[in-house]
Amino acid sequence: MLAGIREVLIITKSEDLVQFKSLLHSGSQFGISIQYAIQKKPSGIAEAFIIGEEFIGNDEVCLILGDNIFYGEGFGEQLDSIDCELYATIFAYTVSDPERYGVVEIGSEGLVKSIQEKPVSPKSALAIPGIYFYPNSVIEVAKNLKPSFRGELEITDVNIHFMKNNSLRCNLMRRGTAWFDTGTFDSLNDASTFIRVIEQRQGFKISCPEEIALRKGFISKTELRLWLSTKPINEYTKYLERVLSDSELLEFEVK
Ligand code: G1P
């Protein structure tokens, strides 16, 4: 939403669909549209472009992995500025344990020189976070992929395809941006501690879609008030009441 994206497709396994729908509905409460699709078996991240073919239509597309969390001043603006009509764009983030991730080497003019998936001997400390921007041709690229040794359509193979065509750019994620891959119990715990500490210290909520929708002008104050009037009073709705009534708070931009 901070990147100005207002059409979202959530792809989940069938057992989880009901929970996602009951939490996020059609997205209209955030001034966006949310559709849902099912991935029948874990056939790889790149299958998203085949499942989502109709949803994507003739557009460019951004893919975000559901277990990745991003937080940082200006990160939304950095995303908003990406032009992916001709080039695919990935990100790089310095980590102490690159062997857990896709690892990238950046060459001249920000183009990608090499990519390794979970390498034993990483060529750099630059991990590839789970957020990717592609031209529309990614659908055909995904359709022509062969499953890897673990039987999955790998996102790394999509990226290697664009790299070989000299059309894969890599943006460094700023040092002040926090990125968590919450795929393990420990990393999920780390992310929740980080978010709890910042939220308690500042009094702002992180990634509160209703607040972002209001600040981005996707919904009006009246629409948010109306939506809040249908909800029980709790710590979350009290925060949104505060966002609505405290004009000083609203002056803190979210970028
Ligand atoms: C996937 C990608 C990997 C990327 C990571 C980011 O790995 O294959 O390249 O660095 O997401 O979270 P997974 O977490 O599915 O093992």
GROMACS .gro file of C-alpha atoms and ligand atoms in nm:
model
  271
    1MET     CA    1   0.000   0.000   0.000
    2LEU     CA    2   0.290   0.238   0.076
    3ALA     CA    3   0.415   0.172  -0.278
    4GLY     CA    4   0.076   0.283  -0.411
    5ILE     CA    5  -0.035  -0.073  -0.497
    6ARG     CA    6  -0.413  -0.108  -0.461
    7GLU     CA    7  -0.484  -0.442  -0.626
    8VAL     CA    8  -0.369  -0.743  -0.426
    9LEU     CA    9  -0.395  -1.118  -0.479
   10ILE     CA   10  -0.330  -1.330  -0.170
   11ILE     CA   11  -0.223  -1.685  -0.256
   12THR     CA   12  -0.252  -1.935   0.026
   13LYS     CA   13  -0.305  -2.305   0.085
   14SER     CA   14  -0.674  -2.400   0.103
   15GLU     CA   15  -0.677  -2.464   0.482
   16ASP     CA   16  -0.570  -2.105   0.553
   17LEU     CA   17  -0.800  -1.928   0.311
   18VAL     CA   18  -1.090  -1.880   0.555
   19GLN     CA   19  -0.868  -1.706   0.813
   20PHE     CA   20  -0.717  -1.468   0.558
   21LYS     CA   21  -1.061  -1.382   0.420
   22SER     CA   22  -1.214  -1.325   0.761
   23LEU     CA   23  -0.926  -1.095   0.858
   24LEU     CA   24  -0.884  -0.892   0.539
   25HIS     CA   25  -1.218  -0.925   0.352
   26SER     CA   26  -1.240  -0.753   0.012
   27GLY     CA   27  -0.993  -0.481   0.110
   28SER     CA   28  -1.256  -0.207   0.062
   29GLN     CA   29  -1.209  -0.102   0.428
   30PHE     CA   30  -0.853  -0.008   0.324
   31GLY     CA   31  -0.962   0.147  -0.006
   32ILE     CA   32  -0.799  -0.136  -0.201
   33SER     CA   33  -0.911  -0.458  -0.369
   34ILE     CA   34  -0.804  -0.796  -0.230
   35GLN     CA   35  -0.866  -1.119  -0.418
   36TYR     CA   36  -0.773  -1.468  -0.306
   37ALA     CA   37  -0.636  -1.779  -0.477
   38ILE     CA   38  -0.521  -2.122  -0.362
   39GLN     CA   39  -0.191  -2.298  -0.425
   40LYS     CA   40  -0.292  -2.665  -0.409
   41LYS     CA   41   0.051  -2.798  -0.318
   42PRO     CA   42   0.387  -2.639  -0.236
   43SER     CA   43   0.509  -2.626  -0.596
   44GLY     CA   44   0.730  -2.321  -0.547
   45ILE     CA   45   0.714  -1.944  -0.519
   46ALA     CA   46   0.729  -1.886  -0.896
   47GLU     CA   47   0.397  -2.069  -0.941
   48ALA     CA   48   0.238  -1.747  -0.809
   49PHE     CA   49   0.265  -1.598  -1.159
   50ILE     CA   50   0.083  -1.893  -1.315
   51ILE     CA   51  -0.189  -1.899  -1.046
   52GLY     CA   52  -0.218  -1.522  -1.073
   53GLU     CA   53  -0.206  -1.497  -1.454
   54GLU     CA   54  -0.561  -1.368  -1.493
   55PHE     CA   55  -0.528  -1.133  -1.197
   56ILE     CA   56  -0.205  -0.983  -1.339
   57GLY     CA   57  -0.356  -0.940  -1.687
   58ASN     CA   58  -0.131  -0.709  -1.890
   59ASP     CA   59   0.020  -0.532  -1.589
   60GLU     CA   60   0.358  -0.535  -1.425
   61VAL     CA   61   0.366  -0.716  -1.094
   62CYS     CA   62   0.518  -0.711  -0.747
   63LEU     CA   63   0.548  -1.033  -0.547
   64ILE     CA   64   0.596  -1.033  -0.169
   65LEU     CA   65   0.646  -1.347   0.038
   66GLY     CA   66   0.400  -1.369   0.325
   67ASP     CA   67   0.666  -1.452   0.583
   68ASN     CA   68   0.881  -1.147   0.503
   69ILE     CA   69   0.850  -0.829   0.710
   70PHE     CA   70   0.994  -0.494   0.604
   71TYR     CA   71   1.016  -0.177   0.808
   72GLY     CA   72   1.205   0.146   0.751
   73GLU     CA   73   1.177   0.517   0.688
   74GLY     CA   74   1.140   0.583   0.316
   75PHE     CA   75   1.104   0.217   0.218
   76GLY     CA   76   0.756   0.272   0.069
   77GLU     CA   77   0.890   0.560  -0.140
   78GLN     CA   78   1.184   0.345  -0.254
   79LEU     CA   79   0.933   0.084  -0.377
   80ASP     CA   80   0.708   0.345  -0.534
   81SER     CA   81   0.995   0.471  -0.749
   82ILE     CA   82   1.062   0.134  -0.917
   83ASP     CA   83   0.990   0.121  -1.288
   84CYS     CA   84   0.950  -0.243  -1.387
   85GLU     CA   85   0.812  -0.211  -1.738
   86LEU     CA   86   1.134  -0.344  -1.896
   87TYR     CA   87   1.356  -0.450  -1.607
   88ALA     CA   88   1.293  -0.687  -1.318
   89THR     CA   89   1.407  -0.550  -0.981
   90ILE     CA   90   1.518  -0.738  -0.673
   91PHE     CA   91   1.669  -0.608  -0.350
   92ALA     CA   92   1.984  -0.687  -0.157
   93TYR     CA   93   2.027  -0.670   0.218
   94THR     CA   94   2.348  -0.726   0.413
   95VAL     CA   95   2.315  -1.017   0.655
   96SER     CA   96   2.547  -1.216   0.877
   97ASP     CA   97   2.409  -1.553   0.754
   98PRO     CA   98   2.376  -1.527   0.373
   99GLU     CA   99   2.380  -1.907   0.330
  100ARG     CA  100   2.014  -1.910   0.451
  101TYR     CA  101   1.898  -1.709   0.147
  102GLY     CA  102   1.930  -1.632  -0.221
  103VAL     CA  103   2.260  -1.443  -0.250
  104VAL     CA  104   2.336  -1.176  -0.509
  105GLU     CA  105   2.647  -1.013  -0.654
  106ILE     CA  106   2.589  -0.670  -0.805
  107GLY     CA  107   2.780  -0.570  -1.119
  108SER     CA  108   2.798  -0.245  -1.313
  109GLU     CA  109   2.500  -0.004  -1.335
  110GLY     CA  110   2.312  -0.193  -1.064
  111LEU     CA  111   2.266  -0.500  -1.284
  112VAL     CA  112   2.291  -0.842  -1.122
  113LYS     CA  113   2.614  -1.034  -1.189
  114SER     CA  114   2.540  -1.361  -1.011
  115ILE     CA  115   2.273  -1.530  -0.800
  116GLN     CA  116   2.312  -1.837  -0.581
  117GLU     CA  117   2.031  -2.005  -0.388
  118LYS     CA  118   2.129  -2.094  -0.031
  119PRO     CA  119   2.499  -2.139  -0.122
  120VAL     CA  120   2.745  -2.324   0.099
  121SER     CA  121   3.010  -2.065   0.006
  122PRO     CA  122   2.828  -1.735  -0.058
  123LYS     CA  123   2.996  -1.496  -0.305
  124SER     CA  124   2.872  -1.196  -0.104
  125ALA     CA  125   2.692  -1.110   0.219
  126LEU     CA  126   2.398  -0.971   0.020
  127ALA     CA  127   2.081  -1.173   0.075
  128ILE     CA  128   1.780  -1.135  -0.154
  129PRO     CA  129   1.468  -1.041   0.044
  130GLY     CA  130   1.128  -1.179  -0.057
  131ILE     CA  131   1.006  -0.876  -0.251
  132TYR     CA  132   1.036  -0.873  -0.630
  133PHE     CA  133   0.915  -0.649  -0.915
  134TYR     CA  134   0.868  -0.786  -1.268
  135PRO     CA  135   0.759  -0.686  -1.617
  136ASN     CA  136   0.450  -0.868  -1.748
  137SER     CA  137   0.673  -1.120  -1.931
  138VAL     CA  138   0.733  -1.292  -1.593
  139ILE     CA  139   0.415  -1.495  -1.654
  140GLU     CA  140   0.567  -1.662  -1.962
  141VAL     CA  141   0.902  -1.702  -1.784
  142ALA     CA  142   0.728  -1.887  -1.498
  143LYS     CA  143   0.532  -2.108  -1.740
  144ASN     CA  144   0.856  -2.220  -1.906
  145LEU     CA  145   1.041  -2.308  -1.585
  146LYS     CA  146   1.139  -2.665  -1.504
  147PRO     CA  147   1.090  -2.779  -1.144
  148SER     CA  148   1.411  -2.786  -0.939
  149PHE     CA  149   1.558  -3.095  -0.768
  150ARG     CA  150   1.311  -3.036  -0.479
  151GLY     CA  151   1.021  -3.032  -0.726
  152GLU     CA  152   0.950  -2.657  -0.704
  153LEU     CA  153   0.933  -2.368  -0.952
  154GLU     CA  154   1.206  -2.155  -0.801
  155ILE     CA  155   1.193  -1.776  -0.783
  156THR     CA  156   1.571  -1.784  -0.817
  157ASP     CA  157   1.532  -1.945  -1.162
  158VAL     CA  158   1.298  -1.660  -1.265
  159ASN     CA  159   1.563  -1.412  -1.152
  160ILE     CA  160   1.841  -1.601  -1.330
  161HIS     CA  161   1.636  -1.581  -1.651
  162PHE     CA  162   1.615  -1.200  -1.626
  163MET     CA  163   1.983  -1.182  -1.522
  164LYS     CA  164   2.090  -1.373  -1.834
  165ASN     CA  165   1.896  -1.120  -2.046
  166ASN     CA  166   2.075  -0.831  -1.870
  167SER     CA  167   1.740  -0.714  -1.738
  168LEU     CA  168   1.767  -0.779  -1.364
  169ARG     CA  169   1.841  -0.479  -1.148
  170CYS     CA  170   1.925  -0.489  -0.780
  171ASN     CA  171   1.858  -0.210  -0.531
  172LEU     CA  172   2.044  -0.207  -0.202
  173MET     CA  173   1.810  -0.190   0.092
  174ARG     CA  174   1.916   0.095   0.318
  175ARG     CA  175   2.095   0.007   0.639
  176GLY     CA  176   1.815   0.168   0.842
  177THR     CA  177   1.557  -0.068   0.694
  178ALA     CA  178   1.472  -0.378   0.894
  179TRP     CA  179   1.402  -0.700   0.705
  180PHE     CA  180   1.290  -1.021   0.871
  181ASP     CA  181   1.227  -1.358   0.711
  182THR     CA  182   1.001  -1.505   0.977
  183GLY     CA  183   1.018  -1.861   0.849
  184THR     CA  184   1.160  -2.006   1.172
  185PHE     CA  185   1.029  -1.986   1.530
  186ASP     CA  186   1.332  -1.785   1.638
  187SER     CA  187   1.309  -1.536   1.353
  188LEU     CA  188   0.934  -1.489   1.409
  189ASN     CA  189   1.008  -1.422   1.774
  190ASP     CA  190   1.283  -1.174   1.678
  191ALA     CA  191   1.044  -0.986   1.448
  192SER     CA  192   0.768  -0.965   1.710
  193THR     CA  193   1.012  -0.838   1.972
  194PHE     CA  194   1.141  -0.573   1.729
  195ILE     CA  195   0.789  -0.455   1.643
  196ARG     CA  196   0.670  -0.457   2.004
  197VAL     CA  197   0.969  -0.250   2.118
  198ILE     CA  198   0.930   0.015   1.843
  199GLU     CA  199   0.552   0.034   1.881
  200GLN     CA  200   0.573   0.072   2.259
  201ARG     CA  201   0.852   0.328   2.242
  202GLN     CA  202   0.693   0.549   1.975
  203GLY     CA  203   0.323   0.492   2.029
  204PHE     CA  204   0.279   0.430   1.655
  205LYS     CA  205   0.159   0.104   1.508
  206ILE     CA  206   0.372  -0.063   1.243
  207SER     CA  207   0.195  -0.168   0.924
  208CYS     CA  208  -0.155  -0.069   1.029
  209PRO     CA  209  -0.343  -0.088   0.697
  210GLU     CA  210  -0.633   0.135   0.805
  211GLU     CA  211  -0.388   0.408   0.909
  212ILE     CA  212  -0.186   0.375   0.586
  213ALA     CA  213  -0.509   0.390   0.382
  214LEU     CA  214  -0.608   0.714   0.558
  215ARG     CA  215  -0.267   0.874   0.520
  216LYS     CA  216  -0.244   0.773   0.152
  217GLY     CA  217  -0.594   0.910   0.086
  218PHE     CA  218  -0.735   0.568  -0.011
  219ILE     CA  219  -1.015   0.620   0.244
  220SER     CA  220  -1.159   0.931   0.409
  221LYS     CA  221  -1.184   1.005   0.782
  222THR     CA  222  -1.561   0.955   0.752
  223GLU     CA  223  -1.515   0.610   0.599
  224LEU     CA  224  -1.271   0.508   0.872
  225ARG     CA  225  -1.505   0.640   1.144
  226LEU     CA  226  -1.793   0.441   0.993
  227TRP     CA  227  -1.587   0.123   0.976
  228LEU     CA  228  -1.467   0.173   1.335
  229SER     CA  229  -1.825   0.212   1.458
  230THR     CA  230  -1.888  -0.153   1.358
  231LYS     CA  231  -1.590  -0.285   1.556
  232PRO     CA  232  -1.550  -0.371   1.924
  233ILE     CA  233  -1.344  -0.132   2.136
  234ASN     CA  234  -0.996  -0.270   2.186
  235GLU     CA  235  -0.637  -0.150   2.185
  236TYR     CA  236  -0.624  -0.155   1.802
  237THR     CA  237  -0.944   0.042   1.744
  238LYS     CA  238  -0.847   0.286   2.020
  239TYR     CA  239  -0.524   0.353   1.828
  240LEU     CA  240  -0.722   0.427   1.512
  241GLU     CA  241  -0.953   0.662   1.710
  242ARG     CA  242  -0.637   0.840   1.820
  243VAL     CA  243  -0.508   0.866   1.461
  244LEU     CA  244  -0.844   1.017   1.363
  245SER     CA  245  -0.870   1.268   1.644
  246ASP     CA  246  -0.508   1.368   1.708
  247SER     CA  247  -0.411   1.603   1.426
  248GLU     CA  248  -0.054   1.624   1.558
  249LEU     CA  249  -0.017   1.248   1.519
  250LEU     CA  250  -0.146   1.263   1.162
  251GLU     CA  251   0.130   1.510   1.078
  252PHE     CA  252   0.391   1.232   1.117
  253GLU     CA  253   0.414   1.112   0.760
  254VAL     CA  254   0.448   0.744   0.678
  255LYS     CA  255   0.688   0.695   0.388
  256G1P     C1  256   1.300  -1.777  -0.050
  256G1P     C2  257   1.387  -1.758  -0.174
  256G1P     C3  258   1.522  -1.697  -0.135
  256G1P     C4  259   1.500  -1.567  -0.058
  256G1P     C5  260   1.408  -1.593   0.064
  256G1P     C6  261   1.370  -1.462   0.129
  256G1P     O1  262   1.357  -1.876   0.031
  256G1P     O2  263   1.405  -1.882  -0.240
  256G1P     O3  264   1.599  -1.669  -0.251
  256G1P     O4  265   1.625  -1.515  -0.015
  256G1P     O5  266   1.286  -1.656   0.023
  256G1P     O6  267   1.290  -1.481   0.243
  256G1P     P1  268   1.267  -1.960   0.138
  256G1P     O7  269   1.247  -1.868   0.256
  256G1P     O8  270   1.139  -1.992   0.068
  256G1P     O9  271   1.349  -2.080   0.171
   0.00000   0.00000   0.00000
